[in-house]
Short mmCIF file of C-alpha atoms in Angstrom, two decimals:
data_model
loop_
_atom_site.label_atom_id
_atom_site.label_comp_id
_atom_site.label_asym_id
_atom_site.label_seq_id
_atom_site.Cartn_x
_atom_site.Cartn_y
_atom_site.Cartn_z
CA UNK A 1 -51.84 36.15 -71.78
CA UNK A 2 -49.55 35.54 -68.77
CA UNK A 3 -45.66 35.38 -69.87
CA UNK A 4 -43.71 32.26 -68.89
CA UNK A 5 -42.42 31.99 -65.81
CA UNK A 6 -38.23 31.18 -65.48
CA UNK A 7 -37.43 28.25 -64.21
CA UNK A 8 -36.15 28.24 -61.05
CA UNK A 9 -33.30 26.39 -60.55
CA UNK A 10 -33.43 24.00 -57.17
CA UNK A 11 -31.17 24.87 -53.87
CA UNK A 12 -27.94 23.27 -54.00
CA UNK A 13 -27.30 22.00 -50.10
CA UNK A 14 -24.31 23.91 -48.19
CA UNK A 15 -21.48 21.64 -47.86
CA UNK A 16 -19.87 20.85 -44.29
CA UNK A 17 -16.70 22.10 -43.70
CA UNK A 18 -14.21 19.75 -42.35
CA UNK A 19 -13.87 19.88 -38.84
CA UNK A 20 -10.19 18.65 -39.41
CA UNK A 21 -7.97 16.34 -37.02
CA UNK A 22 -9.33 16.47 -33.03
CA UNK A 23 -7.67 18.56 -30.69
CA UNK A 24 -5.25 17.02 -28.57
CA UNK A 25 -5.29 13.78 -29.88
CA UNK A 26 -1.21 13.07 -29.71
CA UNK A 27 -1.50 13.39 -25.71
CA UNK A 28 -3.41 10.88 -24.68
CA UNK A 29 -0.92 8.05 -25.91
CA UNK A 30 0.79 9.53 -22.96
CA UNK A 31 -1.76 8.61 -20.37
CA UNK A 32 -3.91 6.13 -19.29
CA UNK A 33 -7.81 6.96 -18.12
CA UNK A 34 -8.75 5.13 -14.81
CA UNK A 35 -11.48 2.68 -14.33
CA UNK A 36 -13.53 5.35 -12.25
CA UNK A 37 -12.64 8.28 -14.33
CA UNK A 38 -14.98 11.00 -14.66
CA UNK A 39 -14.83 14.28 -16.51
CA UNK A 40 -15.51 17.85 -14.65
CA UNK A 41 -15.48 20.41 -17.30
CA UNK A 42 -11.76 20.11 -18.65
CA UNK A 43 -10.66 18.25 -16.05
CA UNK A 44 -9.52 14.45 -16.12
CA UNK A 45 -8.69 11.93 -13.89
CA UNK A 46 -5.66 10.31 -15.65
CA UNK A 47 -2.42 8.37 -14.44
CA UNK A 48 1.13 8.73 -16.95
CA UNK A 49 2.41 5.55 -18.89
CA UNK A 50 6.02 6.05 -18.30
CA UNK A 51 5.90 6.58 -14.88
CA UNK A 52 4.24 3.53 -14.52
CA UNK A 53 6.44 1.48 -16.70
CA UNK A 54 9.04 2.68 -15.02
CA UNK A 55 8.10 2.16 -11.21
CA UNK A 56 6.61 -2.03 -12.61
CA UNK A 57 10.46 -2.08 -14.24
CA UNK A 58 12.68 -0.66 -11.47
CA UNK A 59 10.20 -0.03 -8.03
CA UNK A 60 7.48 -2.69 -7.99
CA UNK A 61 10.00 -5.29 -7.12
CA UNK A 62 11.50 -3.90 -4.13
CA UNK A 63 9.84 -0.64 -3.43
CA UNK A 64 12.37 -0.25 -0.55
CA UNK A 65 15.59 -0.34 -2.27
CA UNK A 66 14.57 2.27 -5.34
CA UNK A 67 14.04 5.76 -6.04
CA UNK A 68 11.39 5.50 -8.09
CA UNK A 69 7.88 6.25 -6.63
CA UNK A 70 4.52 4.99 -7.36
CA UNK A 71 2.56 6.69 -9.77
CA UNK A 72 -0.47 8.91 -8.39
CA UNK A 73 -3.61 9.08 -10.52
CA UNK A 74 -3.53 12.83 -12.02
CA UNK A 75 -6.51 14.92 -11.57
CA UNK A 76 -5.45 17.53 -14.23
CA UNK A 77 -7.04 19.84 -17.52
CA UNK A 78 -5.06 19.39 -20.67
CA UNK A 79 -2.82 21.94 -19.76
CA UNK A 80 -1.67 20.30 -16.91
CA UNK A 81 -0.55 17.06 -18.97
CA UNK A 82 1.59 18.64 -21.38
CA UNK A 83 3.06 20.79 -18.49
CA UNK A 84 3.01 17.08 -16.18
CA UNK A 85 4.96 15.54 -19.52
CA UNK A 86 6.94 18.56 -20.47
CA UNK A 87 8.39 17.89 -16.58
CA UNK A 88 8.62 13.92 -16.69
CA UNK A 89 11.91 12.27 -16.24
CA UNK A 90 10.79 8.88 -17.59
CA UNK A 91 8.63 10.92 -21.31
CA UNK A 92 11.85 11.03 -24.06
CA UNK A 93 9.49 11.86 -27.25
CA UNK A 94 7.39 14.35 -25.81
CA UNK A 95 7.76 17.16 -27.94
CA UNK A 96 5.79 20.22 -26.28
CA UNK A 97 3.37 22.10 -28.54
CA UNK A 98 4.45 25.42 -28.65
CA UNK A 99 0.61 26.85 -29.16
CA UNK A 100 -0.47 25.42 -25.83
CA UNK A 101 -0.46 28.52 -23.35
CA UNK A 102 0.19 27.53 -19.95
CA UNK A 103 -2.63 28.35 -16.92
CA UNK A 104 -2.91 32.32 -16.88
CA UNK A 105 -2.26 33.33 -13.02
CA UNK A 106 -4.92 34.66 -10.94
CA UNK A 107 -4.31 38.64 -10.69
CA UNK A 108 -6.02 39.89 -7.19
CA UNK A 109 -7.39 43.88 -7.40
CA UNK A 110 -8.01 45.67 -4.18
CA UNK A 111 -11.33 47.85 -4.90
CA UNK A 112 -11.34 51.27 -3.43
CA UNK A 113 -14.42 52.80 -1.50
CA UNK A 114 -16.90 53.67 -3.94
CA UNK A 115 -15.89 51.63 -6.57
CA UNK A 116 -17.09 48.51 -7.65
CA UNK A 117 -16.49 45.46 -9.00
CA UNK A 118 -16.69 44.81 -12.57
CA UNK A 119 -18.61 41.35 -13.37
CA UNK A 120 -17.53 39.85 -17.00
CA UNK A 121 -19.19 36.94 -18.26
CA UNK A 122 -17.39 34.40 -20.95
CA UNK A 123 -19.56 32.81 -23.16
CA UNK A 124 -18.66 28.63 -23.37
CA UNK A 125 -19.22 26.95 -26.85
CA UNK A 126 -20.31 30.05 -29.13
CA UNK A 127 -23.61 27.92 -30.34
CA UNK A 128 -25.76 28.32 -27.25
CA UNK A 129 -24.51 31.55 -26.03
CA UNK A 130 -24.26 30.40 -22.82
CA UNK A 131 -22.69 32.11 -20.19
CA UNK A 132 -20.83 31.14 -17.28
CA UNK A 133 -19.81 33.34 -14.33
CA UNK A 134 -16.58 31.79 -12.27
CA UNK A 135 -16.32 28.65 -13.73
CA UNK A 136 -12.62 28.54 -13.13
CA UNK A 137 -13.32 29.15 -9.43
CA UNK A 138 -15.35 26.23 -9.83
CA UNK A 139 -13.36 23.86 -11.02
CA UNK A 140 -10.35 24.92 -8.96
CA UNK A 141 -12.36 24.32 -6.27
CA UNK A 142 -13.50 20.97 -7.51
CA UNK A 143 -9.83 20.00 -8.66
CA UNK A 144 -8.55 20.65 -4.66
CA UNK A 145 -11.72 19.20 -3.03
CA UNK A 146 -10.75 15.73 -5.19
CA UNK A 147 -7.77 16.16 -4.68
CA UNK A 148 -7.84 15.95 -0.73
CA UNK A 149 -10.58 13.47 -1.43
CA UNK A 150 -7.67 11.29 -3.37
CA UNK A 151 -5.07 12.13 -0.64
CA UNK A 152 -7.61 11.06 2.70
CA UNK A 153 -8.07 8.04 0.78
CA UNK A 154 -4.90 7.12 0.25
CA UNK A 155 -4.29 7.96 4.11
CA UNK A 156 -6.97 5.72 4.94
CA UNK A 157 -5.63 2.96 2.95
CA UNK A 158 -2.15 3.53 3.92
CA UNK A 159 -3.18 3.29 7.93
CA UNK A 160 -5.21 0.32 6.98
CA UNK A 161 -2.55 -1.87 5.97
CA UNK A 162 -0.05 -0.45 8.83
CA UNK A 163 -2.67 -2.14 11.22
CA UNK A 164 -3.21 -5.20 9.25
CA UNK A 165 0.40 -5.15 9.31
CA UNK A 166 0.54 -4.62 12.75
CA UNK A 167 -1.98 -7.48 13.86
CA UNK A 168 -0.27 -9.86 11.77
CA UNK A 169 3.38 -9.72 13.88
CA UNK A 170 1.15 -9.74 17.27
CA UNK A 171 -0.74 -12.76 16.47
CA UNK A 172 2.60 -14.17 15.10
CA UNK A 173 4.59 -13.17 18.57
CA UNK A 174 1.71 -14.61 20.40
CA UNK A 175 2.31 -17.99 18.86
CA UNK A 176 5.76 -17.71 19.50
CA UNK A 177 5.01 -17.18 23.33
CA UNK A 178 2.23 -19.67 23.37
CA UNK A 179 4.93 -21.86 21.63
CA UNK A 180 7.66 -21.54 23.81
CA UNK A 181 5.22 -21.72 27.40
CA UNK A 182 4.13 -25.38 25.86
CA UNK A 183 8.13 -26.20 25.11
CA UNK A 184 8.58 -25.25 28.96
CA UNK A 185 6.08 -27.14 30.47
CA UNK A 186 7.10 -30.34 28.22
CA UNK A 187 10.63 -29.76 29.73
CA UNK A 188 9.47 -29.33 33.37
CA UNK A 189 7.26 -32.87 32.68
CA UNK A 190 10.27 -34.46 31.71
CA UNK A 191 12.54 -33.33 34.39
CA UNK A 192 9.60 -34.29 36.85
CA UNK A 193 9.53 -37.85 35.37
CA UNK A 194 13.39 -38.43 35.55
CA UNK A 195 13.63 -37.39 38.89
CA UNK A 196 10.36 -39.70 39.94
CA UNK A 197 12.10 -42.69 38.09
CA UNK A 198 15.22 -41.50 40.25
CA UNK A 199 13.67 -41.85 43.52
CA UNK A 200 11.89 -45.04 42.61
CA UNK A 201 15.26 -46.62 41.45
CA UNK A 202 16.75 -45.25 44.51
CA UNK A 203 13.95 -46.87 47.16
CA UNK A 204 14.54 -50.02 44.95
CA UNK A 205 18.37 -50.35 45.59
CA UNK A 206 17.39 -49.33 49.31
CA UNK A 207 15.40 -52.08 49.78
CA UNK A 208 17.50 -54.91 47.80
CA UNK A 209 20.41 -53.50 50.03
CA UNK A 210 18.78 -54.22 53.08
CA UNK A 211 17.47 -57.38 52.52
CA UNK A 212 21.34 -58.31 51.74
CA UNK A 213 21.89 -57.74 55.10
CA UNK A 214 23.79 -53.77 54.98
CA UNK A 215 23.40 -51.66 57.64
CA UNK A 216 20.75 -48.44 56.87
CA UNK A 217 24.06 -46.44 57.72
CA UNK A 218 25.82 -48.35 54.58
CA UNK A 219 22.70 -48.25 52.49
CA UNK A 220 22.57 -44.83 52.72
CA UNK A 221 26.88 -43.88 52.36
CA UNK A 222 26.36 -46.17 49.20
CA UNK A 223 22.95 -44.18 48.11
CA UNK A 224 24.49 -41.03 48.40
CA UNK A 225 27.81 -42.08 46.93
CA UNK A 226 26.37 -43.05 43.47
CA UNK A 227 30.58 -44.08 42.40
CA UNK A 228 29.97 -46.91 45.13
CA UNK A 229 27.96 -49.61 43.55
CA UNK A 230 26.21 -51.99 45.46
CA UNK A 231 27.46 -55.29 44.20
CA UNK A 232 31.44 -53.83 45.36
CA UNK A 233 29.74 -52.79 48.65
CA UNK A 234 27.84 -56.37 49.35
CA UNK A 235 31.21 -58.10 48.54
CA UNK A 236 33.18 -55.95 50.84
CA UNK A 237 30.55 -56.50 53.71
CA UNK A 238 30.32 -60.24 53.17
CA UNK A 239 34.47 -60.23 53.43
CA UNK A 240 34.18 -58.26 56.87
CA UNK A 241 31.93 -60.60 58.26
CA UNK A 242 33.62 -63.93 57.09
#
């Protein structure tokens, strides 16, 4: 007869370990993601709070008169914003981690004849074991090409409103000029009226003058005298030839 089996006591499930608080997470009350942000690798496209408050407080008003520039959207890895709020003149409770290491600088190696190049590869995530090989070159290439991207755009914009700008004082100087030819030719109307009514009034007082029996040698002394009216002048003649 078969002894009893021991009882075999079920598998008690691994518990999780706590992942604990996220990385990073005090930073972004700092900054503000854009509408059209997009994430490269550990890059972000992000524009600073402060700075903004501060240019809508003291430089949206009159851009002219203060010192305070617009904000520019920041293309930037999380290294970049501490640095970017460890530097900012308008950030007062920043305090700056002191276990964020800043961007190690590129060392260049001039390779001898004969030897070569040693390729390492960095392994990204530990789970997958996947390897990358100059992903930093990557993304600093990325980070400069939209970059300039940013920068042409802003050029573009920039000489965009210089010519709207532009069109708008022609069009307004060329209603001034069209303005001021219509003022002219309403004057030189005017003055062409008043000096028709002249001559009219004058062939009028030529003609009354002669039928009151004056001389065309008075009528036109009187005429060109206009002091001499021609009521003084008929009386006068009428005395000479009584």
């Amino acid at each position: 007869m078969d002894a009893p089996k021991a009882a075999v006591d079920p598998p008690v499930p691994a518990t999780k370990r706590g992942r604990g608080p996220p990385r990073n997470e005090g930073i972004w009350q700092y900054f503000t993601k854009l509408k059209d942000a997009g994430k490269y690798h550990n890059y972000w496209y992000v524009e600073c709070k402060s700075c903004r408050a501060a240019y809508v407080e003291h430089g949206a008003a009159d851009p002219s008169e203060s010192n305070i520039p617009a904000p520019h959207p920041i293309v930037s890895r999380i290294q970049d914003m501490h640095r970017h709020l460890s530097e900012c003149r308008f950030v007062s409770d920043y305090v700056p981690d002191d276990t964020t290491s800043p961007r190690p600088a590129k060392v260049f190696r001039s390779y001898g004849k004969g030897e070569k190049k040693s390729t390492k590869y960095t392994t990204k995530g530990g789970s997958n074991g996947s390897s990358t090989l100059g992903i930093s070159d990557k993304e600093d290439k990325e980070l400069l090409r939209r970059d300039m991207e940013h920068r042409w755009d802003m050029e573009r914009r920039r000489m965009a409103l210089e010519e709207q700008k532009n069109a708008r004082i022609d069009q307004k100087l060329a209603r001034q000029e069209e303005e001021a030819q219509i003022n002219r030719r309403l004057l030189l109307a005017k003055a062409q009226e008043a000096e028709l009514q002249l001559k009219v009034a004058q062939a009028k007082a030529r003609h009354e003058l002669l039928q009151a029996g004056m001389t065309p040698e008075d009528v036109d002394a009187v005429l060109s005298n206009p002091a001499t009216t021609p009521s003084s002048t008929n009386t006068s003649h009428s005395d000479s030839i009584l």
